[in-house]
Amino acid sequence: FTDNIFVGRFGLHVRYRDGPQLRRDHGRALRERGCRSEEQFREVLREIEAEVQRRKQLIHQSVERRAIISKCYKPKHPEVYTLQDSFLAPEFLEIVRFCTSPGADLQGLLSYLESFSDKRIYRLPVFTEEFCQAFVDELENFEQSDMPKGRPNTMNNYGVLLNELGMDEPFLTPLRERLLPVTALLYPELGGACLDSHKAFVVKYSLHEDLDLSSHYDNAEVTLNVSLGKDFTEGNLYFGDFSQDPTPVPRYIEVQHVGGRGLLHRGGQIHGALPIASGERWNLIVWMRSSAIRNQLCPMCRRKPELVEAEGFGDGFTEPLGEEVPQTVNLCALG
């Protein structure tokens, strides 16, 4: 069977070696999904190998697209590419000020946030309406251009990978760092105080494109999901169990999108998006990763990571000091 691999933050992949136990795990998983005959197994393996080869090429294709976009694309709103305080809701700035003040604690922070159920899902103001309008206008301008476009992941067919637009360092890294005092109080056991990398993208839902999003969990310790607009009806998010704590009868709650406001939740929280009924919706998604957490256990396959060199932020792993790095290639990132 194939190796499982993630791409790492500071130039690192993660590898898991094949072996008898891994083969038994794979075989059991396939049988549980109705795979019985040798021909069925061979067909599934062919599909997996094709997907492995596709994923090996993703990072190289993304680097090529970014180079073309940097050279050839003329932004309509160049100001939105660099985070400014004026883009952020005054309430967001007040929340950050509280979290960085002496004596700040979880109970005090919760008085600023909307909480949903007991699932540790929180809503807070993030951006101004004016910024959301300008940002969506810029994204639409890019979509209408003849630039090459990579899509966010295997579940979203419409949207933009923001690192390919060159937004990682000037916009998204400062935004993630602004959130650290907040996530430190909300999710300390998930590395909320040391979220040191991210994957960020914008997804788009409309009537004749993607309508909804099936149940899944994120390759992240903490996820920020901000509604940017435009006008739409329905399309609520729904949340179920935490991926590591399933129950026989999951309890789902629905959470409505509010323009300019973001939802913070654990990346492992199973969730999805119900169909929109009209209009068009854009959302900014930031998967925030803590290498201190995932270096110990991969959040997707729940195994101890082994690291090899890679490019860019990738999947947020780092190299433990003093350890020799094995050689392999990228296969396994679920995104």
Coordinates of C-alpha atoms in Angstrom, one line a residue:
F1 CA 0.0 0.0 0.0
T2 CA 1.1 3.6 -0.3
D3 CA 2.8 5.8 2.2
N4 CA 0.9 8.5 4.0
I5 CA 2.6 11.9 3.9
F6 CA 2.0 15.5 4.8
V7 CA 3.7 18.6 3.6
G8 CA 5.5 20.5 6.5
R9 CA 5.7 24.2 7.5
F10 CA 9.5 24.8 7.5
G11 CA 10.3 22.8 4.4
L12 CA 9.2 19.4 5.7
H13 CA 7.0 16.5 4.6
V14 CA 5.7 13.8 6.9
R15 CA 6.0 10.1 6.1
Y16 CA 4.6 6.9 7.6
R17 CA 6.2 3.7 6.5
D18 CA 4.3 0.8 5.1
G19 CA 4.2 -2.4 7.0
P20 CA 2.1 -5.5 7.9
Q21 CA 0.0 -3.7 10.5
L22 CA -0.6 -0.8 8.2
R23 CA -1.7 -3.2 5.5
R24 CA -4.1 -4.9 7.9
D25 CA -5.5 -1.5 8.9
H26 CA -6.0 -0.6 5.2
G27 CA -7.6 -3.9 4.4
R28 CA -10.0 -3.7 7.3
A29 CA -11.0 -0.2 6.4
L30 CA -11.7 -1.3 2.8
R31 CA -13.8 -4.3 3.9
E32 CA -15.8 -2.1 6.2
R33 CA -16.7 0.0 3.2
G34 CA -18.0 -2.9 1.2
C35 CA -14.8 -3.9 -0.7
R36 CA -14.8 -7.7 -0.9
S37 CA -13.4 -9.2 -4.1
E38 CA -9.8 -9.1 -5.4
E39 CA -10.9 -7.1 -8.4
Q40 CA -12.6 -4.5 -6.1
F41 CA -9.4 -4.3 -4.1
R42 CA -7.3 -3.8 -7.2
E43 CA -9.6 -1.1 -8.5
V44 CA -9.5 0.8 -5.2
L45 CA -5.7 0.5 -5.2
R46 CA -5.5 1.9 -8.8
E47 CA -7.7 4.9 -7.7
I48 CA -5.4 5.5 -4.7
E49 CA -2.3 5.4 -6.8
A50 CA -3.7 7.9 -9.2
E51 CA -4.6 10.2 -6.3
V52 CA -1.1 9.7 -4.8
Q53 CA 0.4 10.8 -8.1
R54 CA -1.9 13.8 -8.4
R55 CA -1.1 15.0 -4.9
K56 CA 2.6 14.7 -5.5
Q57 CA 2.3 17.4 -8.1
L58 CA 0.1 19.8 -6.1
I59 CA 2.9 21.9 -4.4
H60 CA 4.9 22.2 -7.7
Q61 CA 1.8 23.3 -9.6
S62 CA 1.0 25.8 -6.9
V63 CA 4.5 27.3 -7.0
E64 CA 4.2 27.7 -10.8
R65 CA 0.8 29.4 -10.6
R66 CA 2.0 31.8 -7.9
A67 CA 4.9 32.9 -10.1
I68 CA 2.7 33.6 -13.1
I69 CA 0.1 35.5 -10.9
S70 CA 2.9 37.6 -9.3
K71 CA 4.3 38.5 -12.7
C72 CA 1.1 39.0 -14.7
Y73 CA -1.9 39.8 -12.5
K74 CA -2.9 43.4 -11.9
P75 CA -5.0 43.7 -8.7
K76 CA -8.1 45.8 -8.7
H77 CA -7.8 46.6 -5.0
P78 CA -4.1 46.3 -4.1
E79 CA -4.7 47.7 -0.7
V80 CA -6.5 44.6 0.5
Y81 CA -3.4 42.5 0.2
T82 CA -1.8 44.0 3.4
L83 CA -3.6 43.8 6.7
Q84 CA -4.5 47.1 8.2
D85 CA -6.3 47.9 11.5
S86 CA -8.9 49.8 9.4
F87 CA -10.0 46.4 7.9
L88 CA -10.7 45.0 11.3
A89 CA -14.0 45.5 13.2
P90 CA -13.6 47.7 16.3
E91 CA -15.0 44.9 18.4
F92 CA -12.3 42.6 17.2
L93 CA -9.6 45.1 18.2
E94 CA -11.3 45.4 21.6
I95 CA -11.3 41.6 22.1
V96 CA -7.6 41.4 21.2
R97 CA -6.8 44.3 23.7
F98 CA -8.7 42.4 26.4
C99 CA -6.8 39.2 25.7
T100 CA -3.4 40.9 26.0
S101 CA -4.3 42.8 29.2
P102 CA -3.1 41.7 32.6
G103 CA -5.4 39.2 34.2
A104 CA -7.2 38.3 31.0
D105 CA -9.0 34.9 31.5
L106 CA -11.4 32.6 29.6
Q107 CA -14.5 33.7 31.5
G108 CA -13.8 37.4 30.7
L109 CA -13.2 36.6 27.0
L110 CA -16.4 34.6 26.7
S111 CA -18.3 37.8 27.6
Y112 CA -17.2 39.2 24.3
L113 CA -18.1 36.2 22.2
E114 CA -21.2 34.3 21.1
S115 CA -20.9 30.7 22.2
F116 CA -22.8 27.8 20.7
S117 CA -23.8 24.7 22.7
D118 CA -21.0 22.9 24.5
K119 CA -19.0 22.3 21.3
R120 CA -16.6 25.2 21.9
I121 CA -17.7 27.1 18.8
Y122 CA -17.5 30.8 19.1
R123 CA -18.5 33.8 16.9
L124 CA -16.8 37.1 16.9
P125 CA -16.7 40.2 14.7
V126 CA -13.6 40.2 12.5
F127 CA -13.8 42.5 9.5
T128 CA -15.7 45.7 8.6
E129 CA -18.4 45.7 5.9
E130 CA -16.3 48.0 3.7
F131 CA -13.3 45.6 3.7
C132 CA -15.5 42.6 3.0
Q133 CA -17.0 44.4 -0.1
A134 CA -13.6 45.4 -1.4
F135 CA -12.1 41.9 -0.8
V136 CA -14.9 40.1 -2.6
D137 CA -14.6 42.6 -5.5
E138 CA -10.9 41.8 -5.7
L139 CA -11.6 38.0 -5.6
E140 CA -14.2 38.4 -8.4
N141 CA -11.8 40.4 -10.5
F142 CA -9.2 37.6 -10.1
E143 CA -11.8 34.9 -11.0
Q144 CA -12.7 36.8 -14.1
S145 CA -9.1 37.1 -15.2
D146 CA -7.2 34.6 -17.3
M147 CA -4.8 33.7 -14.6
P148 CA -4.2 30.0 -13.6
K149 CA -6.3 29.1 -10.6
G150 CA -5.8 26.4 -8.0
R151 CA -8.9 25.3 -6.1
P152 CA -9.0 25.2 -2.3
N153 CA -9.3 21.4 -1.8
T154 CA -11.0 18.3 -3.1
M155 CA -14.3 19.3 -1.6
N156 CA -14.5 22.9 -2.9
N157 CA -14.5 23.5 -6.6
Y158 CA -14.8 27.2 -6.5
G159 CA -12.6 29.6 -4.6
V160 CA -9.1 30.9 -4.3
L161 CA -5.9 29.7 -2.6
L162 CA -4.7 32.9 -1.0
N163 CA -1.0 32.0 -0.9
E164 CA -1.1 32.0 -4.7
L165 CA -2.2 35.6 -4.6
G166 CA 0.7 36.4 -2.4
M167 CA -1.4 37.1 0.7
D168 CA 0.4 34.8 3.2
E169 CA 3.0 37.1 4.7
P170 CA 1.4 40.6 4.3
F171 CA -2.1 39.7 5.4
L172 CA -2.7 36.2 6.8
T173 CA 0.3 35.8 9.0
P174 CA -0.5 39.1 10.8
L175 CA -4.1 38.1 11.1
R176 CA -3.2 34.7 12.6
E177 CA -0.8 36.4 15.0
R178 CA -3.5 38.9 16.1
L179 CA -5.7 35.9 17.0
L180 CA -3.1 34.1 19.1
P181 CA -4.1 35.8 22.4
V182 CA -7.7 34.8 21.7
T183 CA -7.0 31.2 20.7
A184 CA -4.5 30.8 23.6
L185 CA -7.4 31.2 26.0
L186 CA -10.0 29.3 24.0
Y187 CA -7.9 26.3 23.0
P188 CA -4.8 25.9 25.1
E189 CA -4.7 22.1 24.8
L190 CA -4.6 22.5 20.9
G191 CA -1.6 24.8 20.9
G192 CA -3.7 27.9 20.7
A193 CA -0.9 30.0 22.0
C194 CA 1.6 28.7 19.4
L195 CA -0.3 28.5 16.1
D196 CA 2.7 29.0 13.9
S197 CA 1.4 28.3 10.4
H198 CA -1.7 28.2 8.3
K199 CA -3.5 27.3 5.1
A200 CA -5.9 30.0 4.0
F201 CA -8.4 30.0 1.1
V202 CA -11.7 31.6 0.1
V203 CA -14.6 29.4 -0.9
K204 CA -17.6 30.4 -3.0
Y205 CA -21.1 29.0 -3.0
S206 CA -23.8 29.8 -5.6
L207 CA -26.8 28.2 -7.2
H208 CA -25.1 26.8 -10.3
E209 CA -21.8 26.0 -8.7
D210 CA -21.1 24.5 -5.2
L211 CA -24.3 24.6 -3.1
D212 CA -23.1 23.0 0.1
L213 CA -20.3 21.1 1.8
S214 CA -20.5 17.6 3.1
S215 CA -19.5 16.6 6.6
H216 CA -15.7 16.7 7.3
Y217 CA -13.1 17.8 9.7
D218 CA -10.2 20.1 8.9
N219 CA -6.4 19.6 8.7
A220 CA -6.0 22.2 11.5
E221 CA -5.8 22.6 15.2
V222 CA -8.1 25.7 15.1
T223 CA -10.2 27.0 12.2
L224 CA -11.4 30.5 11.5
N225 CA -14.4 30.8 9.1
V226 CA -15.4 34.3 8.2
S227 CA -18.5 35.2 6.2
L228 CA -17.5 37.8 3.6
G229 CA -20.9 38.1 1.8
K230 CA -22.5 38.6 -0.6
D231 CA -26.3 38.4 -0.4
F232 CA -27.6 34.8 0.2
T233 CA -30.2 32.9 2.0
E234 CA -30.0 29.6 4.0
G235 CA -26.6 27.8 3.9
N236 CA -26.1 27.5 7.6
L237 CA -23.1 25.7 9.0
Y238 CA -23.8 22.5 11.0
F239 CA -21.5 21.0 13.7
G240 CA -21.5 17.5 15.1
D241 CA -19.1 15.5 17.2
F242 CA -15.4 16.1 17.7
S243 CA -13.6 13.6 15.4
Q244 CA -11.8 11.8 18.3
D245 CA -15.0 11.5 20.4
P246 CA -17.8 10.1 18.2
T247 CA -21.1 9.2 19.8
P248 CA -23.6 6.5 18.6
V249 CA -26.2 9.3 17.8
P250 CA -24.4 12.5 17.0
R251 CA -25.9 15.8 18.1
Y252 CA -25.9 18.4 15.4
I253 CA -26.4 22.2 15.8
E254 CA -26.8 24.8 13.1
V255 CA -25.0 28.2 13.2
Q256 CA -26.0 31.0 10.9
H257 CA -23.5 33.0 8.9
V258 CA -23.3 36.7 9.7
G259 CA -21.4 39.1 7.3
G260 CA -18.0 40.2 8.6
R261 CA -18.2 37.8 11.6
G262 CA -16.1 34.7 12.0
L263 CA -16.6 31.4 13.7
L264 CA -13.7 29.9 15.6
H265 CA -13.8 26.1 16.2
R266 CA -11.6 23.1 16.7
G267 CA -10.3 21.8 13.4
G268 CA -11.3 18.3 14.5
Q269 CA -15.0 19.3 14.9
I270 CA -17.0 17.5 12.3
H271 CA -19.0 20.1 10.4
G272 CA -20.5 20.9 7.0
A273 CA -22.5 23.6 5.1
L274 CA -26.2 23.3 4.2
P275 CA -27.3 24.3 0.7
I276 CA -27.8 28.0 0.0
A277 CA -31.3 28.7 -1.3
S278 CA -30.4 31.9 -3.3
G279 CA -27.7 34.4 -4.0
E280 CA -23.9 33.9 -3.5
R281 CA -21.7 33.4 -0.5
W282 CA -18.0 33.9 -0.1
N283 CA -16.1 32.7 3.0
L284 CA -12.6 33.1 4.2
I285 CA -11.2 29.9 5.8
V286 CA -8.0 29.9 7.8
W287 CA -6.7 26.5 8.9
M288 CA -4.3 27.4 11.8
R289 CA -1.7 24.8 12.8
S290 CA 0.5 24.3 15.8
S291 CA 3.7 22.4 15.1
A292 CA 4.2 21.8 18.8
I293 CA 1.0 19.7 18.7
R294 CA 1.1 18.0 15.3
N295 CA 4.8 17.1 15.6
Q296 CA 3.7 14.6 18.3
L297 CA 0.7 13.1 16.4
C298 CA -0.6 13.8 12.9
P299 CA -4.2 15.1 13.2
M300 CA -5.4 13.3 10.1
C301 CA -4.1 9.8 10.4
R302 CA -3.3 9.8 14.1
R303 CA 0.3 8.5 13.8
K304 CA 3.7 9.7 14.9
P305 CA 5.1 11.9 12.1
E306 CA 8.4 11.3 10.3
L307 CA 9.7 14.4 8.5
V308 CA 11.4 15.1 5.1
E309 CA 12.0 18.4 3.3
A310 CA 9.2 20.3 1.6
E311 CA 8.4 23.8 0.5
G312 CA 6.4 26.6 2.2
F313 CA 3.9 26.4 5.1
G314 CA 2.5 23.1 3.9
D315 CA 0.8 21.2 6.7
G316 CA 2.5 22.8 9.7
F317 CA 5.0 20.3 10.8
T318 CA 8.6 21.2 11.9
E319 CA 11.8 19.3 12.3
P320 CA 12.7 18.2 15.8
L321 CA 16.2 19.3 16.5
G322 CA 19.0 16.7 16.3
E323 CA 17.0 14.2 14.3
E324 CA 18.0 12.8 11.0
V325 CA 15.4 13.5 8.3
P326 CA 14.4 10.5 6.1
Q327 CA 13.9 11.0 2.4
T328 CA 10.4 10.5 0.8
V329 CA 7.7 12.5 -1.1
N330 CA 4.3 14.1 -0.5
L331 CA 1.2 12.0 -0.6
C332 CA -1.3 12.3 2.2
A333 CA -2.5 15.8 3.0
L334 CA -6.3 15.8 3.0
G335 CA -7.0 19.1 1.5

